[in-house]
């Protein structure tokens, strides 16, 4: 094994299984992360890449179909084409394990396992992962691309990305701002045979003829992503359609299907919409906002060298109830602010910039703003209001001394 210690993610709802795997693998110079369910697994993956994944296929007692595990396996492979997954199954689940291998798993281990067998299997998995990365390394410094969520529309979008990503088919992505259109486009490019070639972006809203010519030339042999294609000037549409030969073309639109079709010339529309993928607003995705929030907590804690702090129950309820008018972008910014500016052992409502007015149980998101001065002012004002301007209590909540809070109050005119 290389001198760098590999990291193994064990996804199993049985803590004894996670503990046993951890003891064995850590004795053999490996780092082990545990996750009790798929949601926890995505949080772990947000913290950084792993060299191999041990995946139990069932997360509820008495279940043997592996249905939940198969869904997670599909998502792991779709999120990272170089992922190496070893499924873990009981004696009666060999047929299920073989089915999982057909779905992309690299190997399987039977419970109760032999330590020698498990160790050898994990070592092979790590070697396979590193061989894959050596053959097709991920771009340096790029975070994992994950289209997270359990909403049916997101499941459908992931399925389409998995099916058409490896092809050269043109894809039109529609949906409101912050719904994940650009992320989906990046995943389509990452899954394609052109993944090592450029992914160039053309902002149709401000494009002119020289810009179109430059972006098309830069994308030669790769993929051209046309952002806000519905806003491209009608006079430029025939010229763009004429220049798209030899490229893989992806495009996004904030309009619905009918609006996008009405905004495009026939020639350009036929060139762009071989496959259409519609992405829903975050407010229409059920519990996905909370799943994404926990993902972003881990992502930014790692990025800024902060401890990974959980969400309080009140914060989790507020996130789930909020309408998030700015979509995933707004949620992401709120979590980033909370990681940067929050204090205490957990992330609470005030750190998120959410308020719970007395006249309603529905939270209202403070407008997403990454200016740290304005964000701090909003957090200080919210804490003071919540404690009826009791400076001692507000300072304690914010993790400040009374003097430090008074300085901030003076600074922001509070």
mmCIF file of C-alpha atoms in Angstrom:
data_model
loop_
_atom_site.group_PDB
_atom_site.id
_atom_site.type_symbol
_atom_site.label_atom_id
_atom_site.label_comp_id
_atom_site.label_asym_id
_atom_site.label_seq_id
_atom_site.Cartn_x
_atom_site.Cartn_y
_atom_site.Cartn_z
ATOM 1 C CA UNK A 1 0.000 0.000 0.000
ATOM 2 C CA UNK A 2 1.239 3.594 -0.586
ATOM 3 C CA UNK A 3 2.548 5.507 2.412
ATOM 4 C CA UNK A 4 -0.435 7.898 2.418
ATOM 5 C CA UNK A 5 -3.129 6.425 4.642
ATOM 6 C CA UNK A 6 -6.282 5.592 2.677
ATOM 7 C CA UNK A 7 -9.677 6.713 3.941
ATOM 8 C CA UNK A 8 -12.528 4.201 4.077
ATOM 9 C CA UNK A 9 -16.202 5.108 4.504
ATOM 10 C CA UNK A 10 -18.317 2.420 6.212
ATOM 11 C CA UNK A 11 -22.065 2.910 5.636
ATOM 12 C CA UNK A 12 -23.973 0.621 7.999
ATOM 13 C CA UNK A 13 -26.756 1.201 10.523
ATOM 14 C CA UNK A 14 -25.254 -1.359 12.922
ATOM 15 C CA UNK A 15 -22.713 0.443 15.149
ATOM 16 C CA UNK A 16 -21.068 -2.884 16.061
ATOM 17 C CA UNK A 17 -20.283 -3.522 12.386
ATOM 18 C CA UNK A 18 -18.821 -0.034 11.994
ATOM 19 C CA UNK A 19 -16.781 -0.494 15.176
ATOM 20 C CA UNK A 20 -15.426 -3.892 14.095
ATOM 21 C CA UNK A 21 -14.423 -2.591 10.661
ATOM 22 C CA UNK A 22 -12.811 0.456 12.240
ATOM 23 C CA UNK A 23 -10.696 -1.590 14.666
ATOM 24 C CA UNK A 24 -9.459 -3.875 11.901
ATOM 25 C CA UNK A 25 -8.736 -1.223 9.280
ATOM 26 C CA UNK A 26 -7.156 1.290 11.655
ATOM 27 C CA UNK A 27 -4.767 -1.435 12.849
ATOM 28 C CA UNK A 28 -3.716 -1.621 9.200
ATOM 29 C CA UNK A 29 -2.951 2.078 8.794
ATOM 30 C CA UNK A 30 -6.289 3.147 7.344
ATOM 31 C CA UNK A 31 -8.560 5.999 8.402
ATOM 32 C CA UNK A 32 -12.195 5.001 8.856
ATOM 33 C CA UNK A 33 -15.339 7.138 8.722
ATOM 34 C CA UNK A 34 -18.712 5.771 9.787
ATOM 35 C CA UNK A 35 -22.208 6.647 8.551
ATOM 36 C CA UNK A 36 -25.429 5.091 9.815
ATOM 37 C CA UNK A 37 -27.585 5.955 6.802
ATOM 38 C CA UNK A 38 -27.449 7.581 3.346
ATOM 39 C CA UNK A 39 -27.937 11.127 4.687
ATOM 40 C CA UNK A 40 -24.992 10.729 7.048
ATOM 41 C CA UNK A 41 -22.953 9.233 4.214
ATOM 42 C CA UNK A 42 -23.395 12.345 2.053
ATOM 43 C CA UNK A 43 -22.311 14.538 4.951
ATOM 44 C CA UNK A 44 -19.164 12.438 5.310
ATOM 45 C CA UNK A 45 -18.475 12.638 1.574
ATOM 46 C CA UNK A 46 -18.861 16.411 1.746
ATOM 47 C CA UNK A 47 -15.943 16.491 4.183
ATOM 48 C CA UNK A 48 -13.592 15.060 1.570
ATOM 49 C CA UNK A 49 -13.021 12.221 -0.865
ATOM 50 C CA UNK A 50 -12.612 8.618 0.278
ATOM 51 C CA UNK A 51 -10.574 5.789 -1.193
ATOM 52 C CA UNK A 52 -13.184 3.052 -0.799
ATOM 53 C CA UNK A 53 -16.730 2.628 0.473
ATOM 54 C CA UNK A 54 -18.106 -0.353 2.423
ATOM 55 C CA UNK A 55 -21.858 -0.272 1.829
ATOM 56 C CA UNK A 56 -24.477 -2.276 3.691
ATOM 57 C CA UNK A 57 -27.510 -2.701 1.435
ATOM 58 C CA UNK A 58 -30.196 -2.589 4.142
ATOM 59 C CA UNK A 59 -30.743 0.190 6.689
ATOM 60 C CA UNK A 60 -33.770 -1.128 8.583
ATOM 61 C CA UNK A 61 -34.085 -4.261 10.679
ATOM 62 C CA UNK A 62 -35.846 -7.130 8.942
ATOM 63 C CA UNK A 63 -35.299 -5.813 5.430
ATOM 64 C CA UNK A 64 -33.321 -7.960 3.010
ATOM 65 C CA UNK A 65 -34.245 -6.581 -0.434
ATOM 66 C CA UNK A 66 -31.388 -4.061 -0.480
ATOM 67 C CA UNK A 67 -33.657 -1.493 -2.152
ATOM 68 C CA UNK A 68 -32.329 1.483 -0.189
ATOM 69 C CA UNK A 69 -28.754 0.342 -0.658
ATOM 70 C CA UNK A 70 -29.218 -0.048 -4.416
ATOM 71 C CA UNK A 71 -30.510 3.536 -4.650
ATOM 72 C CA UNK A 72 -27.499 4.778 -2.728
ATOM 73 C CA UNK A 73 -25.136 2.708 -4.884
ATOM 74 C CA UNK A 74 -26.584 4.275 -8.032
ATOM 75 C CA UNK A 75 -26.137 7.752 -6.575
ATOM 76 C CA UNK A 76 -22.572 7.096 -5.439
ATOM 77 C CA UNK A 77 -21.555 5.908 -8.894
ATOM 78 C CA UNK A 78 -23.407 8.787 -10.576
ATOM 79 C CA UNK A 79 -21.724 11.343 -8.298
ATOM 80 C CA UNK A 80 -18.213 9.951 -8.823
ATOM 81 C CA UNK A 81 -17.423 7.762 -11.791
ATOM 82 C CA UNK A 82 -14.225 6.694 -9.994
ATOM 83 C CA UNK A 83 -16.019 5.603 -6.816
ATOM 84 C CA UNK A 84 -15.126 2.108 -5.597
ATOM 85 C CA UNK A 85 -17.902 0.488 -3.586
ATOM 86 C CA UNK A 86 -17.748 -2.852 -1.763
ATOM 87 C CA UNK A 87 -21.174 -4.122 -0.708
ATOM 88 C CA UNK A 88 -21.630 -5.915 2.598
ATOM 89 C CA UNK A 89 -24.275 -8.644 2.844
ATOM 90 C CA UNK A 90 -25.335 -11.645 4.933
ATOM 91 C CA UNK A 91 -25.040 -15.283 3.870
ATOM 92 C CA UNK A 92 -28.549 -15.208 2.410
ATOM 93 C CA UNK A 93 -27.789 -12.114 0.342
ATOM 94 C CA UNK A 94 -25.201 -13.426 -2.116
ATOM 95 C CA UNK A 95 -27.617 -13.056 -5.036
ATOM 96 C CA UNK A 96 -28.296 -9.473 -3.931
ATOM 97 C CA UNK A 97 -24.563 -8.773 -3.761
ATOM 98 C CA UNK A 98 -24.045 -10.126 -7.270
ATOM 99 C CA UNK A 99 -26.872 -7.861 -8.453
ATOM 100 C CA UNK A 100 -25.114 -4.930 -6.786
ATOM 101 C CA UNK A 101 -21.887 -5.735 -8.609
ATOM 102 C CA UNK A 102 -23.801 -5.628 -11.855
ATOM 103 C CA UNK A 103 -24.957 -2.179 -10.771
ATOM 104 C CA UNK A 104 -21.422 -0.876 -10.314
ATOM 105 C CA UNK A 105 -20.051 -2.294 -7.044
ATOM 106 C CA UNK A 106 -16.493 -3.580 -7.346
ATOM 107 C CA UNK A 107 -16.741 -6.493 -4.870
ATOM 108 C CA UNK A 108 -18.715 -7.845 -1.917
ATOM 109 C CA UNK A 109 -18.067 -9.113 1.601
ATOM 110 C CA UNK A 110 -20.267 -11.585 3.496
ATOM 111 C CA UNK A 111 -21.206 -11.031 7.153
ATOM 112 C CA UNK A 112 -19.883 -12.301 9.476
ATOM 113 C CA UNK A 113 -16.681 -11.686 7.619
ATOM 114 C CA UNK A 114 -13.198 -13.085 7.913
ATOM 115 C CA UNK A 115 -10.812 -10.294 8.889
ATOM 116 C CA UNK A 116 -8.300 -11.499 6.332
ATOM 117 C CA UNK A 117 -10.942 -11.493 3.590
ATOM 118 C CA UNK A 118 -12.217 -8.022 4.525
ATOM 119 C CA UNK A 119 -8.734 -6.525 4.697
ATOM 120 C CA UNK A 120 -7.699 -8.011 1.355
ATOM 121 C CA UNK A 121 -10.932 -6.812 -0.269
ATOM 122 C CA UNK A 122 -10.508 -3.269 1.032
ATOM 123 C CA UNK A 123 -6.867 -3.171 -0.054
ATOM 124 C CA UNK A 124 -7.894 -4.221 -3.562
ATOM 125 C CA UNK A 125 -10.605 -1.564 -3.557
ATOM 126 C CA UNK A 126 -8.116 1.146 -2.573
ATOM 127 C CA UNK A 127 -5.706 0.024 -5.284
ATOM 128 C CA UNK A 128 -8.523 0.091 -7.845
ATOM 129 C CA UNK A 129 -9.575 3.599 -6.809
ATOM 130 C CA UNK A 130 -6.036 4.904 -7.122
ATOM 131 C CA UNK A 131 -5.604 3.229 -10.495
ATOM 132 C CA UNK A 132 -8.797 4.906 -11.724
ATOM 133 C CA UNK A 133 -7.650 8.304 -10.511
ATOM 134 C CA UNK A 134 -4.235 7.842 -12.091
ATOM 135 C CA UNK A 135 -5.890 7.046 -15.423
ATOM 136 C CA UNK A 136 -8.387 9.932 -15.258
ATOM 137 C CA UNK A 137 -7.511 12.355 -12.446
ATOM 138 C CA UNK A 138 -10.118 14.791 -11.209
ATOM 139 C CA UNK A 139 -9.356 18.484 -11.815
ATOM 140 C CA UNK A 140 -7.108 19.853 -9.073
ATOM 141 C CA UNK A 141 -8.793 21.723 -6.262
ATOM 142 C CA UNK A 142 -12.313 20.902 -7.424
ATOM 143 C CA UNK A 143 -14.890 19.932 -4.841
ATOM 144 C CA UNK A 144 -17.062 16.870 -5.248
ATOM 145 C CA UNK A 145 -20.034 17.425 -7.537
ATOM 146 C CA UNK A 146 -23.125 16.004 -5.858
ATOM 147 C CA UNK A 147 -26.709 16.520 -6.983
ATOM 148 C CA UNK A 148 -28.157 15.708 -3.592
ATOM 149 C CA UNK A 149 -31.805 15.169 -2.747
ATOM 150 C CA UNK A 150 -34.557 12.589 -2.409
ATOM 151 C CA UNK A 151 -37.357 14.473 -4.197
ATOM 152 C CA UNK A 152 -38.778 12.476 -7.156
ATOM 153 C CA UNK A 153 -37.781 15.192 -9.639
ATOM 154 C CA UNK A 154 -34.185 15.092 -8.392
ATOM 155 C CA UNK A 155 -34.141 11.289 -8.564
ATOM 156 C CA UNK A 156 -35.409 11.549 -12.149
ATOM 157 C CA UNK A 157 -32.782 14.174 -13.030
ATOM 158 C CA UNK A 158 -29.978 11.990 -11.646
ATOM 159 C CA UNK A 159 -31.287 9.066 -13.666
ATOM 160 C CA UNK A 160 -31.285 11.093 -16.872
ATOM 161 C CA UNK A 161 -27.792 12.431 -16.153
ATOM 162 C CA UNK A 162 -26.563 8.884 -15.667
ATOM 163 C CA UNK A 163 -28.125 7.746 -18.949
ATOM 164 C CA UNK A 164 -27.239 10.647 -21.259
ATOM 165 C CA UNK A 165 -24.057 11.891 -19.577
ATOM 166 C CA UNK A 166 -21.756 9.425 -21.392
ATOM 167 C CA UNK A 167 -23.266 10.386 -24.777
ATOM 168 C CA UNK A 168 -22.801 13.447 -26.968
ATOM 169 C CA UNK A 169 -26.515 14.309 -26.800
ATOM 170 C CA UNK A 170 -27.424 17.965 -26.364
ATOM 171 C CA UNK A 171 -29.250 18.642 -23.089
ATOM 172 C CA UNK A 172 -31.471 21.579 -22.146
ATOM 173 C CA UNK A 173 -31.768 22.160 -18.384
ATOM 174 C CA UNK A 174 -34.723 24.229 -17.188
ATOM 175 C CA UNK A 175 -35.675 25.464 -13.739
ATOM 176 C CA UNK A 176 -35.773 28.551 -11.502
ATOM 177 C CA UNK A 177 -32.637 30.254 -10.153
ATOM 178 C CA UNK A 178 -30.830 28.158 -7.578
ATOM 179 C CA UNK A 179 -32.361 24.862 -8.690
ATOM 180 C CA UNK A 180 -29.058 23.220 -9.688
ATOM 181 C CA UNK A 181 -28.977 23.652 -13.469
ATOM 182 C CA UNK A 182 -25.277 24.539 -13.654
ATOM 183 C CA UNK A 183 -24.355 21.696 -11.288
ATOM 184 C CA UNK A 184 -26.321 19.247 -13.445
ATOM 185 C CA UNK A 185 -24.482 20.528 -16.515
ATOM 186 C CA UNK A 186 -21.130 19.992 -14.806
ATOM 187 C CA UNK A 187 -22.150 16.444 -13.904
ATOM 188 C CA UNK A 188 -23.168 15.752 -17.502
ATOM 189 C CA UNK A 189 -19.770 16.946 -18.702
ATOM 190 C CA UNK A 190 -17.921 15.013 -15.984
ATOM 191 C CA UNK A 191 -19.709 11.795 -17.058
ATOM 192 C CA UNK A 192 -18.957 12.246 -20.750
ATOM 193 C CA UNK A 193 -16.147 10.964 -22.937
ATOM 194 C CA UNK A 194 -15.146 14.630 -23.307
ATOM 195 C CA UNK A 195 -14.556 15.045 -19.559
ATOM 196 C CA UNK A 196 -10.840 15.694 -20.039
ATOM 197 C CA UNK A 197 -11.595 18.372 -22.616
ATOM 198 C CA UNK A 198 -12.701 21.937 -21.769
ATOM 199 C CA UNK A 199 -16.104 22.884 -20.395
ATOM 200 C CA UNK A 200 -16.576 26.458 -21.640
ATOM 201 C CA UNK A 201 -19.430 28.714 -20.553
ATOM 202 C CA UNK A 202 -21.229 31.257 -22.721
ATOM 203 C CA UNK A 203 -23.488 33.729 -20.881
ATOM 204 C CA UNK A 204 -26.208 34.220 -23.477
ATOM 205 C CA UNK A 205 -27.687 37.229 -21.683
ATOM 206 C CA UNK A 206 -24.652 39.400 -22.496
ATOM 207 C CA UNK A 207 -23.249 37.581 -25.521
ATOM 208 C CA UNK A 208 -22.243 39.280 -28.747
ATOM 209 C CA UNK A 209 -20.823 37.818 -31.946
ATOM 210 C CA UNK A 210 -17.111 38.064 -30.943
ATOM 211 C CA UNK A 211 -17.855 36.446 -27.574
ATOM 212 C CA UNK A 212 -19.757 33.603 -29.243
ATOM 213 C CA UNK A 213 -16.869 33.009 -31.652
ATOM 214 C CA UNK A 214 -14.311 33.002 -28.823
ATOM 215 C CA UNK A 215 -16.256 30.626 -26.560
ATOM 216 C CA UNK A 216 -17.034 28.192 -29.362
ATOM 217 C CA UNK A 217 -13.366 28.127 -30.376
ATOM 218 C CA UNK A 218 -12.257 27.564 -26.761
ATOM 219 C CA UNK A 219 -14.677 24.632 -26.413
ATOM 220 C CA UNK A 220 -13.330 22.820 -29.486
ATOM 221 C CA UNK A 221 -13.438 19.084 -28.868
ATOM 222 C CA UNK A 222 -15.127 19.612 -25.510
ATOM 223 C CA UNK A 223 -18.419 20.918 -24.156
ATOM 224 C CA UNK A 224 -20.081 24.316 -24.499
ATOM 225 C CA UNK A 225 -22.465 25.324 -21.712
ATOM 226 C CA UNK A 226 -24.844 28.094 -22.771
ATOM 227 C CA UNK A 227 -26.201 29.774 -19.653
ATOM 228 C CA UNK A 228 -29.583 31.573 -19.843
ATOM 229 C CA UNK A 229 -30.040 30.573 -23.486
ATOM 230 C CA UNK A 230 -33.581 31.973 -23.469
ATOM 231 C CA UNK A 231 -32.042 35.466 -23.135
ATOM 232 C CA UNK A 232 -29.902 35.227 -26.279
ATOM 233 C CA UNK A 233 -30.712 38.030 -28.709
ATOM 234 C CA UNK A 234 -32.861 36.688 -31.603
ATOM 235 C CA UNK A 235 -30.468 38.149 -34.185
ATOM 236 C CA UNK A 236 -27.611 36.050 -32.761
ATOM 237 C CA UNK A 237 -29.469 32.731 -32.588
ATOM 238 C CA UNK A 238 -28.943 31.616 -36.218
ATOM 239 C CA UNK A 239 -25.240 32.445 -35.975
ATOM 240 C CA UNK A 240 -24.834 30.433 -32.772
ATOM 241 C CA UNK A 241 -26.746 27.463 -34.205
ATOM 242 C CA UNK A 242 -24.462 27.506 -37.256
ATOM 243 C CA UNK A 243 -21.297 27.340 -35.133
ATOM 244 C CA UNK A 244 -22.192 24.430 -32.831
ATOM 245 C CA UNK A 245 -21.013 21.542 -35.017
ATOM 246 C CA UNK A 246 -18.457 19.247 -33.375
ATOM 247 C CA UNK A 247 -19.311 20.316 -29.834
ATOM 248 C CA UNK A 248 -21.263 18.715 -27.034
ATOM 249 C CA UNK A 249 -23.816 21.418 -26.183
ATOM 250 C CA UNK A 250 -25.513 21.899 -22.820
ATOM 251 C CA UNK A 251 -27.780 24.847 -22.089
ATOM 252 C CA UNK A 252 -29.801 26.281 -19.219
ATOM 253 C CA UNK A 253 -32.963 28.358 -19.050
ATOM 254 C CA UNK A 254 -34.899 29.919 -16.179
ATOM 255 C CA UNK A 255 -38.085 29.667 -18.233
ATOM 256 C CA UNK A 256 -40.327 26.621 -18.309
ATOM 257 C CA UNK A 257 -40.449 24.436 -21.399
ATOM 258 C CA UNK A 258 -43.066 26.550 -23.175
ATOM 259 C CA UNK A 259 -41.288 29.810 -22.380
ATOM 260 C CA UNK A 260 -37.940 28.475 -23.544
ATOM 261 C CA UNK A 261 -39.368 27.160 -26.797
ATOM 262 C CA UNK A 262 -41.021 30.506 -27.469
ATOM 263 C CA UNK A 263 -37.725 32.360 -26.894
ATOM 264 C CA UNK A 264 -35.650 30.273 -29.325
ATOM 265 C CA UNK A 265 -35.558 30.021 -33.083
ATOM 266 C CA UNK A 266 -36.434 26.622 -34.535
ATOM 267 C CA UNK A 267 -32.858 25.960 -35.701
ATOM 268 C CA UNK A 268 -31.313 26.711 -32.323
ATOM 269 C CA UNK A 269 -33.995 24.881 -30.351
ATOM 270 C CA UNK A 270 -33.574 21.700 -32.391
ATOM 271 C CA UNK A 271 -29.821 21.913 -31.843
ATOM 272 C CA UNK A 272 -30.173 22.261 -28.063
ATOM 273 C CA UNK A 273 -33.014 20.095 -26.758
ATOM 274 C CA UNK A 274 -32.344 16.487 -27.711
ATOM 275 C CA UNK A 275 -32.947 15.759 -24.018
ATOM 276 C CA UNK A 276 -34.699 18.101 -21.585
ATOM 277 C CA UNK A 277 -34.197 17.946 -17.800
ATOM 278 C CA UNK A 278 -36.393 20.076 -15.546
ATOM 279 C CA UNK A 279 -35.139 20.906 -12.049
ATOM 280 C CA UNK A 280 -37.638 21.980 -9.362
ATOM 281 C CA UNK A 281 -37.347 24.873 -6.879
ATOM 282 C CA UNK A 282 -35.905 23.966 -3.498
ATOM 283 C CA UNK A 283 -39.209 24.855 -1.806
ATOM 284 C CA UNK A 284 -40.904 22.041 -3.732
ATOM 285 C CA UNK A 285 -38.413 19.347 -2.754
ATOM 286 C CA UNK A 286 -39.714 18.186 0.628
ATOM 287 C CA UNK A 287 -36.937 17.464 3.128
ATOM 288 C CA UNK A 288 -34.120 18.101 0.661
ATOM 289 C CA UNK A 289 -33.323 21.516 2.170
ATOM 290 C CA UNK A 290 -32.315 19.905 5.453
ATOM 291 C CA UNK A 291 -30.241 17.240 3.703
ATOM 292 C CA UNK A 292 -28.441 19.941 1.695
ATOM 293 C CA UNK A 293 -27.934 22.095 4.797
ATOM 294 C CA UNK A 294 -26.104 19.288 6.586
ATOM 295 C CA UNK A 295 -24.017 18.696 3.471
ATOM 296 C CA UNK A 296 -23.008 22.372 3.327
ATOM 297 C CA UNK A 297 -22.226 22.393 7.064
ATOM 298 C CA UNK A 298 -19.638 19.681 6.504
ATOM 299 C CA UNK A 299 -18.357 21.224 3.275
ATOM 300 C CA UNK A 300 -17.652 24.666 4.765
ATOM 301 C CA UNK A 301 -16.390 23.367 8.091
ATOM 302 C CA UNK A 302 -13.706 21.528 6.150
ATOM 303 C CA UNK A 303 -13.008 24.415 3.802
ATOM 304 C CA UNK A 304 -12.552 26.993 6.575
ATOM 305 C CA UNK A 305 -10.910 24.727 9.147
ATOM 306 C CA UNK A 306 -13.875 24.980 11.520
ATOM 307 C CA UNK A 307 -15.236 22.229 13.774
ATOM 308 C CA UNK A 308 -18.202 20.353 12.313
ATOM 309 C CA UNK A 309 -21.127 21.620 14.405
ATOM 310 C CA UNK A 310 -24.607 20.091 14.195
ATOM 311 C CA UNK A 311 -27.801 22.039 13.577
ATOM 312 C CA UNK A 312 -30.018 22.623 16.589
ATOM 313 C CA UNK A 313 -33.518 21.144 16.409
ATOM 314 C CA UNK A 314 -34.956 24.646 16.046
ATOM 315 C CA UNK A 315 -32.546 25.436 13.206
ATOM 316 C CA UNK A 316 -33.434 22.187 11.437
ATOM 317 C CA UNK A 317 -37.156 22.999 11.689
ATOM 318 C CA UNK A 318 -36.573 26.507 10.401
ATOM 319 C CA UNK A 319 -34.577 25.272 7.419
ATOM 320 C CA UNK A 320 -37.237 22.707 6.536
ATOM 321 C CA UNK A 321 -40.049 25.295 6.809
ATOM 322 C CA UNK A 322 -38.444 28.204 4.958
ATOM 323 C CA UNK A 323 -39.441 28.943 1.354
ATOM 324 C CA UNK A 324 -35.813 29.685 0.300
ATOM 325 C CA UNK A 325 -36.686 32.109 -2.500
ATOM 326 C CA UNK A 326 -33.054 32.116 -3.681
ATOM 327 C CA UNK A 327 -33.045 28.328 -3.935
ATOM 328 C CA UNK A 328 -29.976 26.245 -3.186
ATOM 329 C CA UNK A 329 -27.768 29.326 -3.632
ATOM 330 C CA UNK A 330 -29.507 31.069 -0.747
ATOM 331 C CA UNK A 331 -29.333 28.014 1.493
ATOM 332 C CA UNK A 332 -25.665 27.504 0.675
ATOM 333 C CA UNK A 333 -24.830 31.113 1.525
ATOM 334 C CA UNK A 334 -26.779 30.949 4.789
ATOM 335 C CA UNK A 335 -24.838 27.873 5.880
ATOM 336 C CA UNK A 336 -21.518 29.395 4.818
ATOM 337 C CA UNK A 337 -22.263 32.488 6.926
ATOM 338 C CA UNK A 338 -23.246 30.308 9.875
ATOM 339 C CA UNK A 339 -20.016 28.310 9.691
ATOM 340 C CA UNK A 340 -17.935 31.495 9.441
ATOM 341 C CA UNK A 341 -19.729 33.642 11.999
ATOM 342 C CA UNK A 342 -21.555 31.281 14.342
ATOM 343 C CA UNK A 343 -20.344 30.301 17.780
ATOM 344 C CA UNK A 344 -21.186 27.675 20.335
ATOM 345 C CA UNK A 345 -21.433 23.923 20.065
ATOM 346 C CA UNK A 346 -24.196 23.922 17.438
ATOM 347 C CA UNK A 347 -25.560 26.079 14.606
ATOM 348 C CA UNK A 348 -28.746 27.790 15.736
ATOM 349 C CA UNK A 349 -31.418 29.908 14.075
ATOM 350 C CA UNK A 350 -29.614 33.188 14.698
ATOM 351 C CA UNK A 351 -26.399 31.948 13.085
ATOM 352 C CA UNK A 352 -28.390 30.994 9.990
ATOM 353 C CA UNK A 353 -29.871 34.461 9.645
ATOM 354 C CA UNK A 354 -33.380 33.051 10.111
ATOM 355 C CA UNK A 355 -35.952 34.713 12.329
ATOM 356 C CA UNK A 356 -39.170 33.345 13.791
ATOM 357 C CA UNK A 357 -41.608 36.275 14.039
ATOM 358 C CA UNK A 358 -44.062 36.251 16.906
ATOM 359 C CA UNK A 359 -47.096 36.409 14.614
ATOM 360 C CA UNK A 360 -46.283 33.298 12.612
ATOM 361 C CA UNK A 361 -44.502 29.971 12.947
ATOM 362 C CA UNK A 362 -43.018 30.251 9.476
ATOM 363 C CA UNK A 363 -39.396 31.463 9.381
ATOM 364 C CA UNK A 364 -38.286 34.187 7.015
ATOM 365 C CA UNK A 365 -34.822 34.016 5.483
ATOM 366 C CA UNK A 366 -32.758 37.168 5.770
ATOM 367 C CA UNK A 367 -31.674 37.991 2.216
ATOM 368 C CA UNK A 368 -28.581 36.003 1.298
ATOM 369 C CA UNK A 369 -25.551 38.248 1.658
ATOM 370 C CA UNK A 370 -21.949 37.127 2.018
ATOM 371 C CA UNK A 371 -20.707 40.589 2.977
ATOM 372 C CA UNK A 372 -19.399 39.728 6.429
ATOM 373 C CA UNK A 373 -20.132 43.164 7.885
ATOM 374 C CA UNK A 374 -23.778 43.111 6.857
ATOM 375 C CA UNK A 375 -24.088 39.466 7.904
ATOM 376 C CA UNK A 376 -22.625 40.161 11.350
ATOM 377 C CA UNK A 377 -24.912 43.159 11.778
ATOM 378 C CA UNK A 378 -27.928 40.992 10.954
ATOM 379 C CA UNK A 379 -26.858 38.312 13.431
ATOM 380 C CA UNK A 380 -26.227 40.829 16.213
ATOM 381 C CA UNK A 381 -29.563 42.570 15.592
ATOM 382 C CA UNK A 382 -31.429 39.251 15.624
ATOM 383 C CA UNK A 383 -29.817 38.187 18.920
ATOM 384 C CA UNK A 384 -30.590 41.529 20.573
ATOM 385 C CA UNK A 385 -34.216 41.407 19.450
ATOM 386 C CA UNK A 386 -34.620 37.826 20.626
ATOM 387 C CA UNK A 387 -33.369 38.798 24.112
ATOM 388 C CA UNK A 388 -35.307 42.084 24.286
ATOM 389 C CA UNK A 389 -31.997 43.988 24.075
ATOM 390 C CA UNK A 390 -30.609 42.313 27.170
ATOM 391 C CA UNK A 391 -26.958 42.811 26.260
ATOM 392 C CA UNK A 392 -25.619 40.167 28.656
ATOM 393 C CA UNK A 393 -27.842 37.426 27.267
ATOM 394 C CA UNK A 394 -27.302 38.419 23.639
ATOM 395 C CA UNK A 395 -23.526 38.544 24.166
ATOM 396 C CA UNK A 396 -23.562 35.075 25.745
ATOM 397 C CA UNK A 397 -25.508 33.645 22.801
ATOM 398 C CA UNK A 398 -23.128 35.234 20.303
ATOM 399 C CA UNK A 399 -20.042 34.108 22.225
ATOM 400 C CA UNK A 400 -18.936 37.694 22.834
ATOM 401 C CA UNK A 401 -18.057 39.736 25.900
ATOM 402 C CA UNK A 402 -20.415 42.584 26.803
ATOM 403 C CA UNK A 403 -17.725 45.073 25.743
ATOM 404 C CA UNK A 404 -17.282 43.357 22.370
ATOM 405 C CA UNK A 405 -21.026 43.375 21.787
ATOM 406 C CA UNK A 406 -21.281 47.072 22.704
ATOM 407 C CA UNK A 407 -18.518 47.827 20.161
ATOM 408 C CA UNK A 408 -20.470 45.992 17.465
ATOM 409 C CA UNK A 409 -23.704 47.743 18.430
ATOM 410 C CA UNK A 410 -21.959 51.082 18.041
ATOM 411 C CA UNK A 411 -20.354 50.023 14.792
ATOM 412 C CA UNK A 412 -23.663 49.018 13.216
ATOM 413 C CA UNK A 413 -25.813 51.696 14.839
ATOM 414 C CA UNK A 414 -27.900 49.223 16.863
#
